[in-house]
DNA sequence: TTACAACAGTTGCATTGGCAAGTAAACTGA
DNA sequence: TCAGTTTACTTGCCAATGCAACTGTTGTAA
């Protein structure tokens, strides 16, 4: 068969990215999130809230790559579990602002060191320089995708 | 707040990886797969079959990061659509072997150039050398995760 | 051999997820 | 100023997913 009709997955970037993403999510879920009864999606939302402070749901959705409708329900669950607070924006009453509750903040702060640890495990044996190159490339790729979503 | 309790997402590798993976999947789905009525998961299975030939479902599941039960049903759908063939293994009758049908192969061969194209778009402006570094790192990360799943 | 464990796959069940349609608020411009 | 559009969010519906339980097969070791 001619070569351009074959795809070597081990050299195909989308495959490599997806595989690593899945492995990271699976590990973090099994080793850490499960015992707190959190899904990986919940963790992403909590981490985004922690990193960027209170946000509208639409911004959270963009940050976490979660669909807005899914996110709406997810926030409902987080609120029910008293990990997040949702309120109507003062300045624009069609918007909703989500923020961490004290309990949510405490939980995230306990999880962040564990998350860092997993990252360290994942990149064991990689030079600081190569790591920087890879991060730059991933940011670049994301930028390149931003054209028409 | 002390620094180790904060997480800068734009510098956190699992976040960068997940974000890029989602963007790639969303683009490929919207621009290409949708018109063939394929999900991203179906594409991954077809691509894995194309790259590695006929396989047991358990191997396919590992290749695609799809749960075995989900994969079982997914293959059923592919078979119904005459894109794949499933048969009991001769040598070991508890195993099942999945392979592309001629129609499935034809479809994959039409999609592969498009997939390559998307990869090229994603890595536009990246040097060959940096790309190689990033791919090595992603393979390494996956290896580092393989410890206890 | 034969009991027991490990393996491959499938299915039941409940949860989750995404799309499309709906609600309500805030712009827009003529 | 007010009809039409856009924006932010929610909800109904159904497909897809994941876990656990189950079936059947193969491997193991006494």
mmCIF file of N, CA and C (backbone and C1' of nucleotides) in Angstrom, chain B residues 45 57-58 60-62 64-75, chain C residues 10-12, chain D residues 17-21:
data_model
loop_
_atom_site.group_PDB
_atom_site.id
_atom_site.type_symbol
_atom_site.label_atom_id
_atom_site.label_comp_id
_atom_site.label_asym_id
_atom_site.label_seq_id
_atom_site.Cartn_x
_atom_site.Cartn_y
_atom_site.Cartn_z
ATOM 1 N N UNK B 45 -11.035 3.903 16.534
ATOM 2 C CA UNK B 45 -11.039 2.451 16.336
ATOM 3 C C UNK B 45 -10.650 2.116 14.898
ATOM 4 N N UNK B 57 -10.384 -7.267 20.787
ATOM 5 C CA UNK B 57 -11.011 -6.054 21.310
ATOM 6 C C UNK B 57 -10.225 -5.478 22.464
ATOM 7 N N UNK B 58 -9.607 -6.339 23.238
ATOM 8 C CA UNK B 58 -8.860 -5.854 24.398
ATOM 9 C C UNK B 58 -7.658 -5.015 23.960
ATOM 10 N N UNK B 60 -7.522 -3.377 21.061
ATOM 11 C CA UNK B 60 -8.124 -2.165 20.518
ATOM 12 C C UNK B 60 -8.463 -1.185 21.635
ATOM 13 N N UNK B 61 -8.993 -1.738 22.727
ATOM 14 C CA UNK B 61 -9.361 -0.891 23.856
ATOM 15 C C UNK B 61 -8.127 -0.175 24.403
ATOM 16 N N UNK B 62 -7.030 -0.913 24.513
ATOM 17 C CA UNK B 62 -5.796 -0.310 25.015
ATOM 18 C C UNK B 62 -5.279 0.758 24.051
ATOM 19 N N UNK B 64 -6.935 2.611 22.003
ATOM 20 C CA UNK B 64 -7.812 3.766 21.824
ATOM 21 C C UNK B 64 -8.217 4.433 23.135
ATOM 22 N N UNK B 65 -7.790 3.858 24.259
ATOM 23 C CA UNK B 65 -8.193 4.369 25.578
ATOM 24 C C UNK B 65 -9.708 4.340 25.759
ATOM 25 N N UNK B 66 -10.347 3.342 25.180
ATOM 26 C CA UNK B 66 -11.792 3.191 25.339
ATOM 27 C C UNK B 66 -12.044 1.976 26.219
ATOM 28 N N UNK B 67 -12.988 2.101 27.124
ATOM 29 C CA UNK B 67 -13.340 1.002 28.008
ATOM 30 C C UNK B 67 -13.806 -0.217 27.209
ATOM 31 N N UNK B 68 -13.459 -1.417 27.680
ATOM 32 C CA UNK B 68 -13.788 -2.627 26.912
ATOM 33 C C UNK B 68 -15.287 -2.789 26.670
ATOM 34 N N UNK B 69 -16.088 -2.418 27.651
ATOM 35 C CA UNK B 69 -17.528 -2.590 27.450
ATOM 36 C C UNK B 69 -18.047 -1.592 26.416
ATOM 37 N N UNK B 70 -17.560 -0.398 26.492
ATOM 38 C CA UNK B 70 -17.927 0.605 25.490
ATOM 39 C C UNK B 70 -17.455 0.152 24.115
ATOM 40 N N UNK B 71 -16.246 -0.365 24.067
ATOM 41 C CA UNK B 71 -15.693 -0.794 22.792
ATOM 42 C C UNK B 71 -16.509 -1.928 22.195
ATOM 43 N N UNK B 72 -16.941 -2.849 23.038
ATOM 44 C CA UNK B 72 -17.748 -3.965 22.556
ATOM 45 C C UNK B 72 -18.970 -3.445 21.796
ATOM 46 N N UNK B 73 -19.650 -2.490 22.402
ATOM 47 C CA UNK B 73 -20.839 -1.932 21.741
ATOM 48 C C UNK B 73 -20.475 -1.105 20.518
ATOM 49 N N UNK B 74 -19.358 -0.424 20.598
ATOM 50 C CA UNK B 74 -18.907 0.392 19.468
ATOM 51 C C UNK B 74 -18.618 -0.488 18.251
ATOM 52 N N UNK B 75 -17.960 -1.606 18.497
ATOM 53 C CA UNK B 75 -17.657 -2.523 17.398
ATOM 54 C C UNK B 75 -18.957 -3.068 16.809
ATOM 55 P P DT C 10 -18.058 -9.135 22.366
ATOM 56 O "O5'" DT C 10 -19.164 -9.249 23.508
ATOM 57 C "C5'" DT C 10 -19.761 -10.514 23.745
ATOM 58 C "C4'" DT C 10 -20.847 -10.386 24.791
ATOM 59 C "C3'" DT C 10 -21.884 -9.297 24.526
ATOM 60 O "O3'" DT C 10 -23.151 -9.934 24.601
ATOM 61 C "C1'" DT C 10 -21.045 -9.123 26.739
ATOM 62 P P DT C 11 -24.486 -9.170 24.302
ATOM 63 O "O5'" DT C 11 -25.008 -8.722 25.743
ATOM 64 C "C5'" DT C 11 -25.305 -9.727 26.696
ATOM 65 C "C4'" DT C 11 -25.772 -9.067 27.993
ATOM 66 C "C3'" DT C 11 -26.796 -7.944 27.832
ATOM 67 O "O3'" DT C 11 -27.767 -8.107 28.857
ATOM 68 C "C1'" DT C 11 -24.982 -7.180 29.091
ATOM 69 P P DG C 12 -29.177 -7.410 28.757
ATOM 70 O "O5'" DG C 12 -29.325 -6.835 30.248
ATOM 71 C "C5'" DG C 12 -28.883 -7.612 31.372
ATOM 72 C "C4'" DG C 12 -29.013 -6.822 32.643
ATOM 73 C "C3'" DG C 12 -30.100 -5.755 32.654
ATOM 74 O "O3'" DG C 12 -30.636 -5.670 33.978
ATOM 75 C "C1'" DG C 12 -27.972 -4.709 32.814
ATOM 76 P P DT D 17 -19.291 6.673 23.654
ATOM 77 O "O5'" DT D 17 -19.077 6.477 25.215
ATOM 78 C "C5'" DT D 17 -19.180 7.618 26.071
ATOM 79 C "C4'" DT D 17 -19.248 7.168 27.509
ATOM 80 C "C3'" DT D 17 -18.309 6.004 27.836
ATOM 81 O "O3'" DT D 17 -17.300 6.499 28.703
ATOM 82 C "C1'" DT D 17 -20.493 5.715 28.795
ATOM 83 P P DG D 18 -16.200 5.545 29.265
ATOM 84 O "O5'" DG D 18 -16.856 5.005 30.593
ATOM 85 C "C5'" DG D 18 -17.310 5.924 31.575
ATOM 86 C "C4'" DG D 18 -17.556 5.163 32.860
ATOM 87 C "C3'" DG D 18 -16.529 4.069 33.159
ATOM 88 O "O3'" DG D 18 -16.343 4.035 34.564
ATOM 89 C "C1'" DG D 18 -18.673 3.094 32.861
ATOM 90 P P DC D 19 -15.228 3.138 35.233
ATOM 91 O "O5'" DC D 19 -16.066 2.154 36.164
ATOM 92 C "C5'" DC D 19 -16.990 2.700 37.102
ATOM 93 C "C4'" DC D 19 -17.972 1.629 37.527
ATOM 94 C "C3'" DC D 19 -17.306 0.330 38.011
ATOM 95 O "O3'" DC D 19 -17.714 0.102 39.354
ATOM 96 C "C1'" DC D 19 -19.058 -0.108 36.432
ATOM 97 P P DA D 20 -17.071 -1.111 40.185
ATOM 98 O "O5'" DA D 20 -18.235 -2.199 40.137
ATOM 99 C "C5'" DA D 20 -19.594 -1.760 40.158
ATOM 100 C "C4'" DA D 20 -20.505 -2.941 39.917
ATOM 101 C "C3'" DA D 20 -19.973 -4.273 40.442
ATOM 102 O "O3'" DA D 20 -21.061 -5.023 40.939
ATOM 103 C "C1'" DA D 20 -20.312 -4.440 38.121
ATOM 104 P P DA D 21 -20.821 -6.416 41.717
ATOM 105 O "O5'" DA D 21 -21.636 -7.444 40.807
ATOM 106 C "C5'" DA D 21 -22.924 -7.063 40.315
ATOM 107 C "C4'" DA D 21 -23.312 -7.978 39.172
ATOM 108 C "C3'" DA D 21 -23.005 -9.462 39.419
ATOM 109 O "O3'" DA D 21 -24.118 -10.226 39.018
ATOM 110 C "C1'" DA D 21 -22.066 -8.763 37.375
#
